[in-house]
Coordinates of C-alpha atoms and ligand atoms in Angstrom, one line a residue:
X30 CA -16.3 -21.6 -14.1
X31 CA -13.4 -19.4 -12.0
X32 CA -12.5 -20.1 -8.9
X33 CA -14.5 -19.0 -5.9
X34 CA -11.7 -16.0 -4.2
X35 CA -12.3 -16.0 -0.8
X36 CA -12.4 -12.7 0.9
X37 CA -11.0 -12.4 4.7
X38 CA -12.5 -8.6 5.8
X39 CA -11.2 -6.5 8.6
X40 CA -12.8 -3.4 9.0
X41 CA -11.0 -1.9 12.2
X42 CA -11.6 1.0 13.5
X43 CA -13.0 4.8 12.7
X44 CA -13.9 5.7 9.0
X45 CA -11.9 1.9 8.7
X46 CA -15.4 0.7 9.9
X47 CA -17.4 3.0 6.7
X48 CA -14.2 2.6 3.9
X49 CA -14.1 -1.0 4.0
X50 CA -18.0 -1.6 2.7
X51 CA -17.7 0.8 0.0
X52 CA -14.2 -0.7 -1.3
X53 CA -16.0 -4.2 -1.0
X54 CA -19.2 -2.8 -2.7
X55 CA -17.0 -1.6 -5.5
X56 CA -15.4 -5.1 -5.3
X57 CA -18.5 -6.7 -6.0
X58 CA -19.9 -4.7 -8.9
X59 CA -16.8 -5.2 -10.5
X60 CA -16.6 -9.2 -10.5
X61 CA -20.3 -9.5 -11.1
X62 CA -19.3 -8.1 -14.7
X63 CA -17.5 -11.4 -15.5
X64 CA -19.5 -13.7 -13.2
X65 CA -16.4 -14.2 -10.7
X66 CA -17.9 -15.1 -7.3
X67 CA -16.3 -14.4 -4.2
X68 CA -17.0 -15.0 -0.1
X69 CA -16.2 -11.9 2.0
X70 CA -15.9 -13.1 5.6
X71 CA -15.9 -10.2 8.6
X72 CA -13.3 -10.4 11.5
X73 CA -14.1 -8.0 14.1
X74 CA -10.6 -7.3 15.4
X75 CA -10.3 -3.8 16.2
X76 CA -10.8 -1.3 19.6
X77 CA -14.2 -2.3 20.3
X78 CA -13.1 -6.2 20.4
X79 CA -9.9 -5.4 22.1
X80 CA -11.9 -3.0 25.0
X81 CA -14.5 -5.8 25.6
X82 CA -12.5 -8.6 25.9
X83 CA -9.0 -8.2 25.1
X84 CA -8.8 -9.9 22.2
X85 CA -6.3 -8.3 19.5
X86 CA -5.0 -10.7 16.7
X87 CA -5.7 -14.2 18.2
X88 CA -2.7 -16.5 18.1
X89 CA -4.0 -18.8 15.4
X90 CA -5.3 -15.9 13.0
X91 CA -2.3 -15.7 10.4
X92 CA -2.3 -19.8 10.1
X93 CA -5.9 -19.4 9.7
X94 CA -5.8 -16.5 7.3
X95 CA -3.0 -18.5 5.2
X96 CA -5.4 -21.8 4.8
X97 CA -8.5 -20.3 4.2
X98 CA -8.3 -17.2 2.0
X99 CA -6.5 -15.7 -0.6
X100 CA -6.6 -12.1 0.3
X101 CA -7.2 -10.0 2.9
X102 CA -9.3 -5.9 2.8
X103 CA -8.3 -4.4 5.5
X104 CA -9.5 -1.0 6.4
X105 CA -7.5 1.3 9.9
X106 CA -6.6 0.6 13.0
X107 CA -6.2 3.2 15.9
X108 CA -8.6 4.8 18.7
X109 CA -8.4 7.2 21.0
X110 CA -9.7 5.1 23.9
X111 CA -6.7 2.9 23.5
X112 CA -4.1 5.1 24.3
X113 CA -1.2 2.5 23.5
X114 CA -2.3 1.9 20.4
X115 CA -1.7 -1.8 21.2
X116 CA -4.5 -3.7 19.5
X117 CA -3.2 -1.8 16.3
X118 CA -0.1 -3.2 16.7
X119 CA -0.7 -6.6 17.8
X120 CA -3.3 -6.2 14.5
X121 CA -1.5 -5.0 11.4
X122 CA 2.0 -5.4 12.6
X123 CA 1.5 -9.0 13.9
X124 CA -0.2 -10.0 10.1
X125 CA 2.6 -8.0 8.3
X126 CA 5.4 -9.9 10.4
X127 CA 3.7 -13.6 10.9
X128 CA 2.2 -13.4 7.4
X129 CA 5.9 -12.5 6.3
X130 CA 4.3 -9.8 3.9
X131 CA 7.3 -8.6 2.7
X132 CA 6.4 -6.3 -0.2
X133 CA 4.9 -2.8 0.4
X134 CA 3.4 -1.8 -2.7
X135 CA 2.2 1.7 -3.1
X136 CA 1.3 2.9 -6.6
X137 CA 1.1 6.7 -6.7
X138 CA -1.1 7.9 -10.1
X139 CA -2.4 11.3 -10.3
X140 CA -5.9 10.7 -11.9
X141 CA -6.5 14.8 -12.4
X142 CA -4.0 17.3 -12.5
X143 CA -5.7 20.0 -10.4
X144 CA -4.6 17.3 -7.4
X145 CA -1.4 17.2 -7.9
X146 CA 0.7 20.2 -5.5
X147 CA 3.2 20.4 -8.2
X148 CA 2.7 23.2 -10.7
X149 CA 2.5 22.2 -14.5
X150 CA 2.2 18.1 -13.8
X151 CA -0.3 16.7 -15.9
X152 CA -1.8 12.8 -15.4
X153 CA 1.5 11.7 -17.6
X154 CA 3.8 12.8 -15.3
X155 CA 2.4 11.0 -12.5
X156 CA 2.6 7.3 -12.1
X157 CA 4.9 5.6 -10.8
X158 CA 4.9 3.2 -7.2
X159 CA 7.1 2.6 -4.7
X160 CA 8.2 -1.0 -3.5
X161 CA 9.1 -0.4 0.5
X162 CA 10.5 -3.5 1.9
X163 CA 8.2 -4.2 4.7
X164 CA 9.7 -6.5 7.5
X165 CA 13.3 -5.5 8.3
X166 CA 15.2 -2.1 8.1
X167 CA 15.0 0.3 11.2
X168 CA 11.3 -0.8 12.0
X169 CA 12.7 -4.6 13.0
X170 CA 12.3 -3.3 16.1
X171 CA 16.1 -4.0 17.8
X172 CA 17.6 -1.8 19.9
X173 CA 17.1 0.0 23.9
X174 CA 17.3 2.3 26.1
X175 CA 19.7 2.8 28.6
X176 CA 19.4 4.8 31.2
X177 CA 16.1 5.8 30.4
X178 CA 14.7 9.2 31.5
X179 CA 18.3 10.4 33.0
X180 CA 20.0 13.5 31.5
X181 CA 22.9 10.9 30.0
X182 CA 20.4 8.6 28.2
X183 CA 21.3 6.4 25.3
X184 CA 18.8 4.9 23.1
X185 CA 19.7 3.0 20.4
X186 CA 17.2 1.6 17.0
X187 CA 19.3 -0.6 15.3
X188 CA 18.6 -0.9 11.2
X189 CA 18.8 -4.9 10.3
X190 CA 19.1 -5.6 6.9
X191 CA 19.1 -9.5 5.7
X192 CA 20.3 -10.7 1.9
X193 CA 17.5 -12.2 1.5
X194 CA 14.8 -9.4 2.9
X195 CA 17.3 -7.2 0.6
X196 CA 17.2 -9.5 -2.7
X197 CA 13.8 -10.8 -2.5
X198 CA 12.4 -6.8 -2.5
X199 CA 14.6 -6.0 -5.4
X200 CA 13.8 -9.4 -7.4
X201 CA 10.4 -8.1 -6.7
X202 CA 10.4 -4.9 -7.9
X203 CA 12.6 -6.3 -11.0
X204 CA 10.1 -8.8 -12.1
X205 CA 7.0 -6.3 -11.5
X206 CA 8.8 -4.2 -13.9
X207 CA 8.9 -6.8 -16.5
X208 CA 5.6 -8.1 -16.1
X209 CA 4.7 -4.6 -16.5
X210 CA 6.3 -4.0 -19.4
X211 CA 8.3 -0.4 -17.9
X212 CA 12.0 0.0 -18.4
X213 CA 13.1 2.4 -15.2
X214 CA 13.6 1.0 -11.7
X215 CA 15.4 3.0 -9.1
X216 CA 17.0 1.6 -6.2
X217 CA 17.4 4.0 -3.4
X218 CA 19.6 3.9 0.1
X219 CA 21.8 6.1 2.0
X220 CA 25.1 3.1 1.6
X221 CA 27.1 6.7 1.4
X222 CA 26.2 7.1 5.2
X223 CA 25.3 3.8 6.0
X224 CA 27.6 2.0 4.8
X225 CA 27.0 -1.9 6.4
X226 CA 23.5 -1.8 6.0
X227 CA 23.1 0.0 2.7
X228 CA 26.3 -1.5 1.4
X229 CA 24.5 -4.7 1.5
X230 CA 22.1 -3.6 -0.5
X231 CA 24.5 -1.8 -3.2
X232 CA 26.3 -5.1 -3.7
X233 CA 22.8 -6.7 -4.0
X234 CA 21.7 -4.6 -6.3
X235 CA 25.1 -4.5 -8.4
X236 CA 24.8 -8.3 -8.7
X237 CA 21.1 -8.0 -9.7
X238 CA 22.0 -6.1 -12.5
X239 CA 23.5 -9.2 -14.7
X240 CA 20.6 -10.6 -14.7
X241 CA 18.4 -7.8 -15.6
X242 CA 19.9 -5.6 -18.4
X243 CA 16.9 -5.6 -19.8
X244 CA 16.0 -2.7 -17.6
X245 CA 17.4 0.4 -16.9
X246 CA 18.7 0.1 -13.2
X247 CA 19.3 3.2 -11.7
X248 CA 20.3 4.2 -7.7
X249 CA 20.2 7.3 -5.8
X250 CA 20.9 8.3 -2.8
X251 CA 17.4 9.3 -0.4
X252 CA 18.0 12.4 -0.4
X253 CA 18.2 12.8 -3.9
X254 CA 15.4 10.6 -4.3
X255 CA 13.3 13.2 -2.5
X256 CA 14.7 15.9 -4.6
X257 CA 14.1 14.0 -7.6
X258 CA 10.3 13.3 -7.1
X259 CA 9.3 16.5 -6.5
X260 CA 11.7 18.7 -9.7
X261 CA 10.6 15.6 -11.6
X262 CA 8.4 12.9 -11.2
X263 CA 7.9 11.3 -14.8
X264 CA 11.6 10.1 -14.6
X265 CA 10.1 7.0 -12.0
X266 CA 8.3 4.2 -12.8
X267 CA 9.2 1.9 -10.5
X268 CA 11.5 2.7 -7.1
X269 CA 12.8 0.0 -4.8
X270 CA 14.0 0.7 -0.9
X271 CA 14.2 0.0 2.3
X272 CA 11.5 0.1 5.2
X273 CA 12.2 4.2 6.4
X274 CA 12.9 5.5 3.0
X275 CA 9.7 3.8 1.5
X276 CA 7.4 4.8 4.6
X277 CA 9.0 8.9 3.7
X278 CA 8.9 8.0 -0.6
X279 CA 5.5 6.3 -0.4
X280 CA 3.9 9.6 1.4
X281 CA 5.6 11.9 -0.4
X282 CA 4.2 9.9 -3.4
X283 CA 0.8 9.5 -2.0
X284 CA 1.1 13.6 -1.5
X285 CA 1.5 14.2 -4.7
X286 CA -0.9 12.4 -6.8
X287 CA -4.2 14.0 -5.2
X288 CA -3.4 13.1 -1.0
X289 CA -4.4 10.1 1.4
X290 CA -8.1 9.8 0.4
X291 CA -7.2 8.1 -2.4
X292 CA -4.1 6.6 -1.9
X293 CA -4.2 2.7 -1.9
X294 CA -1.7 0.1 -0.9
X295 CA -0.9 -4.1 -0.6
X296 CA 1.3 -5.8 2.0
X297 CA 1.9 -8.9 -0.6
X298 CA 4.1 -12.0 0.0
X299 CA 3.3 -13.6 -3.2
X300 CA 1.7 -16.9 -3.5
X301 CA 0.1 -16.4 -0.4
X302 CA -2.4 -14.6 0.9
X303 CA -1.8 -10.6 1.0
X304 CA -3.5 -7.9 2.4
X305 CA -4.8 -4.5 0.9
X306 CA -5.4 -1.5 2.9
X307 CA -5.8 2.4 2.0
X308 CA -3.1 4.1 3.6
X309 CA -5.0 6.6 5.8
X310 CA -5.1 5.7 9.2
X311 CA -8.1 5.4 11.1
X312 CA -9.2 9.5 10.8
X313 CA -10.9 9.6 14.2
X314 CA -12.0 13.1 14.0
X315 CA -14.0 12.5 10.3
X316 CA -15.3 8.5 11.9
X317 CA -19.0 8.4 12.2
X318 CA -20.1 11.5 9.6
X319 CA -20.2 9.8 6.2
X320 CA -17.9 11.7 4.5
X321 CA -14.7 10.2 4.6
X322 CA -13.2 9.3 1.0
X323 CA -13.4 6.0 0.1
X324 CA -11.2 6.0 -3.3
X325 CA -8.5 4.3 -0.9
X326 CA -10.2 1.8 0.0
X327 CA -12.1 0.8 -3.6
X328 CA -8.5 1.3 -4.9
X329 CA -6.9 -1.3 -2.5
X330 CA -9.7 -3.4 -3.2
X331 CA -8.6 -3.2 -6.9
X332 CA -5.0 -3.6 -6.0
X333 CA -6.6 -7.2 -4.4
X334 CA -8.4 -7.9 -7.5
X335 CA -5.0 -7.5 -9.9
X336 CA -3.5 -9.9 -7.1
X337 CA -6.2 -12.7 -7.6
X338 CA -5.6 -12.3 -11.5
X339 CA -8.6 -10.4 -11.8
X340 CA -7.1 -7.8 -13.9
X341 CA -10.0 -6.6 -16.0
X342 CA -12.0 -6.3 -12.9
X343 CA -9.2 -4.0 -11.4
X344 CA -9.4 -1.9 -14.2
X345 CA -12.9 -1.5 -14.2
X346 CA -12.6 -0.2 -10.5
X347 CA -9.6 2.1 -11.3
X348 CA -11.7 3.6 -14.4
X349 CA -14.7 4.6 -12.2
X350 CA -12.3 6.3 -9.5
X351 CA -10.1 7.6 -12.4
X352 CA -14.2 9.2 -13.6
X353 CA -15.2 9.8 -10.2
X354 CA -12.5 12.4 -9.1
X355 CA -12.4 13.9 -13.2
X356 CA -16.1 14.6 -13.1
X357 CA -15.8 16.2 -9.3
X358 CA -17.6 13.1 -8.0
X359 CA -15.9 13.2 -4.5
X360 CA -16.2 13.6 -0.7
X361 CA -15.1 17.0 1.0
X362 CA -11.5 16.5 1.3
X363 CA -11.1 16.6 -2.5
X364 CA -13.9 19.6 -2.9
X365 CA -17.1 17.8 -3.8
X366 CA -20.1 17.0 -1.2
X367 CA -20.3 13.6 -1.6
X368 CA -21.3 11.2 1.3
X369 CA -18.9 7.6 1.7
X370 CA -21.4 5.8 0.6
X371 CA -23.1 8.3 -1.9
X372 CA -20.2 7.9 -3.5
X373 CA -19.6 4.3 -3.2
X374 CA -22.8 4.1 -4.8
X375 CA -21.9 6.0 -7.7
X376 CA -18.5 3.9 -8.3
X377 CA -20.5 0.7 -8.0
X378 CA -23.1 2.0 -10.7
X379 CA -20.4 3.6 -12.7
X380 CA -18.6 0.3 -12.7
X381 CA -21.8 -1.2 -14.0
X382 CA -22.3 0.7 -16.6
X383 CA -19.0 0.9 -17.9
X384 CA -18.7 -2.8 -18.3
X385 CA -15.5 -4.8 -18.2
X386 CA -14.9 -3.9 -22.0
X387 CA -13.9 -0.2 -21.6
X388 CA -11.1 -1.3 -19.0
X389 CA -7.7 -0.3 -19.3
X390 CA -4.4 -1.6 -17.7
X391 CA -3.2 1.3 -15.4
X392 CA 0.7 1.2 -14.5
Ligands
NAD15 N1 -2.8 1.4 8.4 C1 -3.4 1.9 9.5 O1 -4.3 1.2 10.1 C2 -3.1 3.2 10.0 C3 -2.3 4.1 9.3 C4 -2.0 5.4 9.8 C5 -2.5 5.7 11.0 N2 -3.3 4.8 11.8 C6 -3.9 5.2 13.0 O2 -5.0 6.0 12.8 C7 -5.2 6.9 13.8 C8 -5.3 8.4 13.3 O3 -4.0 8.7 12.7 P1 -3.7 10.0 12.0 O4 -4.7 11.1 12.3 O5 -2.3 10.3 12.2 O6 -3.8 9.6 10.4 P2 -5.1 9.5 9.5 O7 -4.7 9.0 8.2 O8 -6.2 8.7 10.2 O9 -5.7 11.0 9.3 C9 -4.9 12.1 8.9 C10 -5.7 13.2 8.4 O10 -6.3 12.8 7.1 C11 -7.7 12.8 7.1 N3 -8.1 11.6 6.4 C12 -7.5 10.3 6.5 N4 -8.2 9.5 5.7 C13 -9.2 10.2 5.1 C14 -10.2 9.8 4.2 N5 -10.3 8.6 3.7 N6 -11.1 10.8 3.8 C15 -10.9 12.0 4.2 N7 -10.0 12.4 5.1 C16 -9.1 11.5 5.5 C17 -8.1 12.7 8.6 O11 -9.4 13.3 8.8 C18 -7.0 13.5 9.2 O12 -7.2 14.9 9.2 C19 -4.1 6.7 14.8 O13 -4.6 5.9 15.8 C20 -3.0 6.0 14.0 O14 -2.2 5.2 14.7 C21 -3.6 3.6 11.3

């Protein structure tokens, strides 16, 4: 009998609050297939916590979260009646930095070419995912202001880059590739302009290569990166960087395989427990109307499932969004009329009927 997977829920806020049950629905038609149980336990952090008692992440949450789960669904955080945004910091920041969740991962697959911006892209040209180191870079949060509001200001945002933040991303990336059985990685920095920082992570990745020439190791610049993606995406499979350049790549990636809706993602420090989010934010001007998409949240719950070594069950969930968006089974912001949880509904029933047998690995 498989292990039970406990499931540690955070909903959050705005269509957070509607996403999250469909991607767990999806969750749970999927594993019921091969019998896997699992234990999905709610956490109520979010806005409506925060305004009643001010409560954001409580101080023993990520020791908690670390001893008695093995992943984490998370849904949005961010409302308009806080302002400062603070409970959404103290939130998803404070589990990314205390949980040490040092791998962004951010597949981008176009599952229909009529989403993809790019003209002439088919489904083969599109897939590919972007590794953004998640606790260092410019977002470490070092740096001031002096002088603040007076016409000779300086501010100053320093960009901290560690060996081991820089090698442990790479060696990430690296093996992913491998296990994956895909040949291209790209490294990408901007060591011609930065040269400490990104040096660092030239020489990493220089000495990295030894051990992998197995793989083709490529670098480019950012800027090129950019350039890259959009004349050609089918060159990537897998692309490595830093904490900016992966918030810019993994958007620009998200953009063009079919938008936000659908775009899924995992904060990961592996062998511990990770957490798996869509990328939207919280979308307070669609929260309450049933009609936000759900794809990024079923897909981050299959993102989850791949994590636990449920890989067949991941599949099964990719296929029905993979059928959902080719048969025009969608909500408004990709052109059908679907309701969220219409069409979580119609994923969980898809994923029924398909079975576990018709799943295929997806990159
Ligand atoms: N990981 C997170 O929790 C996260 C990420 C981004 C933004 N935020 C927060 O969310 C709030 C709103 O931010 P924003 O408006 O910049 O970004 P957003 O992602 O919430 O919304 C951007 C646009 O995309 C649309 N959209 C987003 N998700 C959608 C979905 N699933 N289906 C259909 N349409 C969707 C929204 O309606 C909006 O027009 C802010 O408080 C922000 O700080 C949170």
């Amino acid at each position: 009998m498989a292990e039970i997977k406990r499931i540690a829920v955070i909903p959050g806020d705005g269509i957070g609050r509607e996403v999250t049950p469909e991607g767990m629905k999806v969750v749970r038609a999927a594993c019921s297939l091969s019998g896997q149980k699992l234990i999905f336990t709610d956490f109520d952090w979010g806005a409506d916590r925060f305004l009643k008692d001010g409560t954001t992440l409580p101080s023993d949450a990520p020791d908690m979260l670390q001893r008695d789960f093995d992943a984490i669904l998370f849904g949005a955080v961010g409302d308009p009646r806080v302002p400062s945004n603070q409970h959404a910091a103290d939130i998803l920041l404070g589990l990314r930095s205390k949980l040490d969740l040092y791998v962004n991962a951010r597949p981008c697959v176009l599952f229909d070419q009529r989403l993809t911006p790019l003209r002439n892209r088919s489904e083969r040209d599109i897939n590919f995912i972007v590794f953004r180191e998640n606790t260092e870079g410019a977002y470490a949060g070092i740096g001031g202001n002096f002088k603040q509001g007076a016409p000779d200001e300086i501010a100053v945002q320093e960009d901290m880059n560690t060996r081991k933040g820089v090698e442990r991303i790479m060696r990430y990336a690296l093996e992913y590739a491998r296990r994956k059985g895909l040949k291209r990685v790209c490294m990408s920095d901007k060591s011609n302009a930065m040269t400490y920082g990104h040096g660092l992570w030239q020489r990493v990745w220089k000495e990295l290569q030894k051990e992998y020439s197995d793989l083709e190791m490529r670098h480019l610049y950012v800027d090129t990166l950019m350039m890259e993606m959009v004349r050609d995406p089918s060159q990537f499979q897998v692309i490595v960087t830093c904490n900016l350049f992966g918030d810019i790549a993994s958007d620009l990636g998200a953009q063009l395989s079919g938008g936000l809706g659908l775009a899924p993602s995992g904060n990961i420090h592996p062998g511990c427990v990770s957490l798996f989010e869509p990328v939207h934010g919280s979308a307070p001007n669609i929260a309450g109307k049933n009609i936000a998409n759900p794809l990024g949240s079923a897909l981050a719950g299959a993102m989850m499932l791949e994590y636990l070594g449920l890989e067949r069950e991941a599949s099964a969930v990719q296929n029905a969004a993979r059928d959902a968006v080719r048969e025009g089974k969608t909500t408004p912001d990709l052109g059908g009329n679907m309701g969220t949880r219409e069409l979580g509904d119609w994923l969980a029933d898809r994923i029924s009927k398909r079975g576990l047998a018709g799943a295929g690995a997806q990159a």
